[in-house]
Tab-separated table of C-alpha atoms in Angstrom:
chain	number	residue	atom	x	y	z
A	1	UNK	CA	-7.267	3.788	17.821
A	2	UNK	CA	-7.931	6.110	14.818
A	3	UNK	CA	-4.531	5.416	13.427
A	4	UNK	CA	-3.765	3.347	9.399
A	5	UNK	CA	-0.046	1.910	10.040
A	6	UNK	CA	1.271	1.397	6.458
A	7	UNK	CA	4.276	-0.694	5.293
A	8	UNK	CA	6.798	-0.381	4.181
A	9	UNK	CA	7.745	2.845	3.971
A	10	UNK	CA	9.622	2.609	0.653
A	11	UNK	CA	9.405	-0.396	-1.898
A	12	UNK	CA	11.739	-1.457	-4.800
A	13	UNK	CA	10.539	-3.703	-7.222
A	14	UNK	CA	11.863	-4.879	-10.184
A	15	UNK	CA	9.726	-4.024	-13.455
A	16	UNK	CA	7.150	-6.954	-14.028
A	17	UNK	CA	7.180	-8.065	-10.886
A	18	UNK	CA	4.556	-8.126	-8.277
A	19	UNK	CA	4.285	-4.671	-5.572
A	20	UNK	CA	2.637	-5.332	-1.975
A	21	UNK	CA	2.134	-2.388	0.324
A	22	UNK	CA	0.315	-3.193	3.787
A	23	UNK	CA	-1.965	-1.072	6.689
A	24	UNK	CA	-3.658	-2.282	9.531
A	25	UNK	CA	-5.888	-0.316	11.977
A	26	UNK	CA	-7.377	-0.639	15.095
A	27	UNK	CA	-11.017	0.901	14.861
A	28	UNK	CA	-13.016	-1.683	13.772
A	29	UNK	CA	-15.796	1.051	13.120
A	30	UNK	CA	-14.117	2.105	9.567
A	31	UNK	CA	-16.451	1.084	6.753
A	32	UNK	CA	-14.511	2.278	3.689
A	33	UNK	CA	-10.998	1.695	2.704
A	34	UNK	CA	-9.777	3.728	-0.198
A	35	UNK	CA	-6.085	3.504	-2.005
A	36	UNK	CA	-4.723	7.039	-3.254
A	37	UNK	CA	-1.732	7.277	-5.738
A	38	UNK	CA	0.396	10.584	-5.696
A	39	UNK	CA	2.529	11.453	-8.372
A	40	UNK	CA	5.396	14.645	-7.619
A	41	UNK	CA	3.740	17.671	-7.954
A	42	UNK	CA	0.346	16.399	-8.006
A	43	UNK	CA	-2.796	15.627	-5.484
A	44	UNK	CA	-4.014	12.478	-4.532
A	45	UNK	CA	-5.805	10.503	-7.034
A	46	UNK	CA	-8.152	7.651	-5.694
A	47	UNK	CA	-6.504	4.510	-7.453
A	48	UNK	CA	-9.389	1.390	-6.294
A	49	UNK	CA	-11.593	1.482	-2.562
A	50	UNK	CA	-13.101	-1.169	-1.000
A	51	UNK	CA	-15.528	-1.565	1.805
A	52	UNK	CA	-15.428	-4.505	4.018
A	53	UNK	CA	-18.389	-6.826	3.132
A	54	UNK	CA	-16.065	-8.177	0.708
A	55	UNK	CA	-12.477	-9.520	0.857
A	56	UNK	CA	-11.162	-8.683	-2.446
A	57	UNK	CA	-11.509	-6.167	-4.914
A	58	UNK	CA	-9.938	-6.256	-8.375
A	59	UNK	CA	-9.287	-3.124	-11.068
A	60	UNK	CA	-7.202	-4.489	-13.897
A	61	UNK	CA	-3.424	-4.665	-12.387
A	62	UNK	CA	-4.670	-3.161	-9.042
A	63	UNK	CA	-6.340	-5.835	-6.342
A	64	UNK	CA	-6.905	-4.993	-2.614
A	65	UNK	CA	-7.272	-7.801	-0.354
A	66	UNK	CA	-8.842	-7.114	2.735
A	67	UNK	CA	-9.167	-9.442	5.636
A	68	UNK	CA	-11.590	-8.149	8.341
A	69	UNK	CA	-11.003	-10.192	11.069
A	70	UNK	CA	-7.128	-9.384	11.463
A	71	UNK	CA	-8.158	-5.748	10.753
A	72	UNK	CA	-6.026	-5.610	7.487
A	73	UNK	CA	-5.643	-4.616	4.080
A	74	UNK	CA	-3.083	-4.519	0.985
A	75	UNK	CA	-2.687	-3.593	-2.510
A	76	UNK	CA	-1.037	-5.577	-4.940
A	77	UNK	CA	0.007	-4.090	-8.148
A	78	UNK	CA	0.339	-7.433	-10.481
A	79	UNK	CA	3.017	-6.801	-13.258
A	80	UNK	CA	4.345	-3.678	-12.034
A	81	UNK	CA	5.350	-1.140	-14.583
A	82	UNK	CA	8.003	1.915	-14.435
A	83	UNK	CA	4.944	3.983	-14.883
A	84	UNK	CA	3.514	2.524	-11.130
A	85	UNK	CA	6.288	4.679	-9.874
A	86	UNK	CA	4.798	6.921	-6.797
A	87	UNK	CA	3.810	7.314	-3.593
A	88	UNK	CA	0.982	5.507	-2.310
A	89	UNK	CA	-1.566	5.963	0.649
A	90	UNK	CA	-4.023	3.769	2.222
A	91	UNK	CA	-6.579	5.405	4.133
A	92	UNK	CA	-9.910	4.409	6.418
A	93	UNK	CA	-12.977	6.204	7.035
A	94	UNK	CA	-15.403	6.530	9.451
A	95	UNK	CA	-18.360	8.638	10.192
A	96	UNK	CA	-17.263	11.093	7.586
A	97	UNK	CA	-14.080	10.975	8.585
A	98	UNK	CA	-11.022	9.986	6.366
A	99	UNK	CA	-7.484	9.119	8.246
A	100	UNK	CA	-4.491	8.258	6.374
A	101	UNK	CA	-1.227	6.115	6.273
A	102	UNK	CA	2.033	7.550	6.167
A	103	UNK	CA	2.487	6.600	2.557
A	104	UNK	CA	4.793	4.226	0.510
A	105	UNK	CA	7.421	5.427	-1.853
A	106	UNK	CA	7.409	2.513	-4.615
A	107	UNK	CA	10.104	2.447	-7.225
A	108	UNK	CA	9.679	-0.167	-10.184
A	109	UNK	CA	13.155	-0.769	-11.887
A	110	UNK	CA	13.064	-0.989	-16.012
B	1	UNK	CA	-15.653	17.704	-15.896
B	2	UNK	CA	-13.010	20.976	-14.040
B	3	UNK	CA	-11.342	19.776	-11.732
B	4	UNK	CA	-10.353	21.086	-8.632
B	5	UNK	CA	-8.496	24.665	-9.077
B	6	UNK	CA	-5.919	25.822	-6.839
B	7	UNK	CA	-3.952	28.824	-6.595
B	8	UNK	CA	-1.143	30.001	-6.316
B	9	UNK	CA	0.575	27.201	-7.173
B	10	UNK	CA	4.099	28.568	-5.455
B	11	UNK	CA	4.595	31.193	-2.669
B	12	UNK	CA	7.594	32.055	-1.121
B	13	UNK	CA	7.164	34.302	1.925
B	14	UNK	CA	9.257	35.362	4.993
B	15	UNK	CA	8.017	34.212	8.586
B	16	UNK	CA	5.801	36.464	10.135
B	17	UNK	CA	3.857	37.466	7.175
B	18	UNK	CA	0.841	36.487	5.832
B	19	UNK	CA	-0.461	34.070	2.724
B	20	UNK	CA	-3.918	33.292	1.270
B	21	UNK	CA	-4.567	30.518	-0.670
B	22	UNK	CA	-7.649	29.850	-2.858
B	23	UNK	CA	-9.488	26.686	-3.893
B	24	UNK	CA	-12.225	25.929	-6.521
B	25	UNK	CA	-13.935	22.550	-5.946
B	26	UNK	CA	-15.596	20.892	-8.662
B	27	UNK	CA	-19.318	21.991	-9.710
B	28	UNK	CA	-21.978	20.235	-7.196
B	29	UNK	CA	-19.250	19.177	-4.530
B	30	UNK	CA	-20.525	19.988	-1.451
B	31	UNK	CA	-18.021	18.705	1.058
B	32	UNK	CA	-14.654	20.481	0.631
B	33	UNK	CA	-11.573	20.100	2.875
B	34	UNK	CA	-8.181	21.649	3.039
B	35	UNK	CA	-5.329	19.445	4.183
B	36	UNK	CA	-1.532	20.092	4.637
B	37	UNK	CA	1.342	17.715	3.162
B	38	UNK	CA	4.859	17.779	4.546
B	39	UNK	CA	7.426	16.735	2.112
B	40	UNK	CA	7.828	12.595	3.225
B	41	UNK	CA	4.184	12.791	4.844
B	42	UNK	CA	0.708	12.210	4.475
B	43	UNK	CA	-2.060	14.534	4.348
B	44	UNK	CA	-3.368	16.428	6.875
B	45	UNK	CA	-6.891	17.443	7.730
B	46	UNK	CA	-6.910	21.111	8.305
B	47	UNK	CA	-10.574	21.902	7.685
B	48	UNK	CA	-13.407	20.125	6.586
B	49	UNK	CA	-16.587	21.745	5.216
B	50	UNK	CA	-20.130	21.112	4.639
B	51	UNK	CA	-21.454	23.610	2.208
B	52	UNK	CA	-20.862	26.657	4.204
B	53	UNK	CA	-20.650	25.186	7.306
B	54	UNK	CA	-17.417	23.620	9.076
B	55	UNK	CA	-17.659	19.992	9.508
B	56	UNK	CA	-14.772	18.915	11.159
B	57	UNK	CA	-11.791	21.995	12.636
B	58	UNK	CA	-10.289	19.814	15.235
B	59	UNK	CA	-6.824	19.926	13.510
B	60	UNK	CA	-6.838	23.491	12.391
B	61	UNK	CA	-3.883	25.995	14.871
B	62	UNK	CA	-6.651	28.599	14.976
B	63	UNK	CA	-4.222	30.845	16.696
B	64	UNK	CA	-2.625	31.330	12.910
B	65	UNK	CA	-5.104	29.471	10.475
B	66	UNK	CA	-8.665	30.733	9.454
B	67	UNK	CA	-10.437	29.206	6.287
B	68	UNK	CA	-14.069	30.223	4.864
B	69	UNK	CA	-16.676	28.978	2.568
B	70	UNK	CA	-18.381	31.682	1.652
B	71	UNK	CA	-21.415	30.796	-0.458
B	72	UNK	CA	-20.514	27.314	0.005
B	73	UNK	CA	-18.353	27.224	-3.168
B	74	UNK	CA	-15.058	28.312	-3.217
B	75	UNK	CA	-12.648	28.797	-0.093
B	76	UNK	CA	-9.307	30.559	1.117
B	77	UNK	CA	-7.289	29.521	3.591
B	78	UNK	CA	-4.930	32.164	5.107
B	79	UNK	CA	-1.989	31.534	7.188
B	80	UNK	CA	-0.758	34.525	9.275
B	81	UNK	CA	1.424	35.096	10.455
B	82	UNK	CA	3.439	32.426	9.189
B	83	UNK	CA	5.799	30.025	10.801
B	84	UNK	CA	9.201	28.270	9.237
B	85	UNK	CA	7.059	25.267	10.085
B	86	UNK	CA	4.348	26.228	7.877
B	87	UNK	CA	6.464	25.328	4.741
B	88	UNK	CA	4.433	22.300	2.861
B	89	UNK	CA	1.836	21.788	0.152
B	90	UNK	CA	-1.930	22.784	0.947
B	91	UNK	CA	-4.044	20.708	-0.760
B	92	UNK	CA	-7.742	21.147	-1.716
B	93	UNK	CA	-9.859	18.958	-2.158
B	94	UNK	CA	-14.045	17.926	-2.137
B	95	UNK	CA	-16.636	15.474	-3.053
B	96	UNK	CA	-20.012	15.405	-3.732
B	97	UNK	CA	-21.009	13.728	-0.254
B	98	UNK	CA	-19.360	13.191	3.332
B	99	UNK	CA	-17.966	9.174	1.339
B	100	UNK	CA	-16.811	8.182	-1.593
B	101	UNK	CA	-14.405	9.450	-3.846
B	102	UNK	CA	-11.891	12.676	-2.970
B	103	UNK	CA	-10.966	14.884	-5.636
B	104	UNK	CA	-7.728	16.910	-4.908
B	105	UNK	CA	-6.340	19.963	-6.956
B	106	UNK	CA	-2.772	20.326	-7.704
B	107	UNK	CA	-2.058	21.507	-4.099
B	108	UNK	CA	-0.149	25.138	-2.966
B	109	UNK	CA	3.515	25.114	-2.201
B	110	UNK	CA	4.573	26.922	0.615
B	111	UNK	CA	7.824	27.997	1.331
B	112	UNK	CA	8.363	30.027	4.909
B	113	UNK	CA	12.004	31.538	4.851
């Protein structure tokens, strides 16, 4: 029940075009739902976050849509750029405590 | 605004012997936690402290991990005596609360031959 299944576990896209990475969970106690980016070599940076009184949240390119009752969530990188190139985690949290997805590889083609 | 520091950046050690890490989480962050990465993987929580105190240890092998907080600043994390499976990054990380936004340093390669 404490597990974030994310999908897919790599993603191709061509450059411009529109990136969709997916988790669902099962504990419906999770109040915040962050999105970390990872580049090689480098930590975890916390790319946008949500928290489910709303259903979308929107940071320029980046949007999550999160739908509550299906126990869902997704980012969407809009116009996807060589530069978008890394690995991506979604995560939920819950009293204090943060579980992760597995992570999606995502490869935007010039 | 430092970031977190982490060092060393690389070590390469033979199984069986021991490593210590260190971490430096940024001014005022009172929640730290050290997780291990696999290569292909996601984090995982190791350790999570409050301050000085340990939060959350549930994932930590005890048997061959130990971390402290002393002063409820800085932290090491030693691994001994190491295992071939032990080989991954060891990332710090902290924020100023138990929610919101995580702050990771560069994270510590470990290679076990």
């Amino acid at each position: 029940q404490q597990q974030v299944k994310q999908s897919p576990q790599s993603l191709i896209v061509q450059k411009g075009g529109i990136s969709i990475i997916n988790c669902a969970y099962e504990n419906t106690a999770f109040d915040y739902f962050p999105w970390y980016q990872q580049f090689p070599g480098k930590g975890p940076a916390l790319l946008i976050a949500i928290r489910p009184d709303v259903s979308e949240k929107k940071e320029g390119r980046f949007t999550i849509s999160f739908n509550k009752s299906a126990k869902q969530f997704s980012l969407h990188i809009m116009d996807s750029q060589p530069g978008d190139s890394a690995t991506y985690f979604c995560a939920a949290e819950s009293n204090y405590q943060l579980i992760w997805g597995a992570g999606t590889k995502l490869i935007i083609k010039p | 605004e430092a970031g977190v520091a982490q060092s060393p950046r690389y070590k390469i050690i033979e199984k069986r012997q021991s490593v210590a890490f260190w971490c430096n989480p940024i001014s005022g962050h009172a929640t730290l936690y050290w997780y291990q990465q696999i290569l292909g993987q996601g984090p995982k929580l190791l350790i999570q402290f409050q301050n000085n105190g340990v939060v959350d240890d549930s994932q930590l092998p005890k048997d061959r991990f130990s971390a402290e907080r002393l002063k409820g600043v800085d932290s090491t994390l030693k691994i001994q005596p190491a295992k071939l499976e032990d080989s991954a990054v060891y990332l710090c990380a902290s924020r100023t609360a138990n929610t919101g936004e995580l702050f990771f340093g560069e994270g510590s390669r470990l290679t076990v031959l």
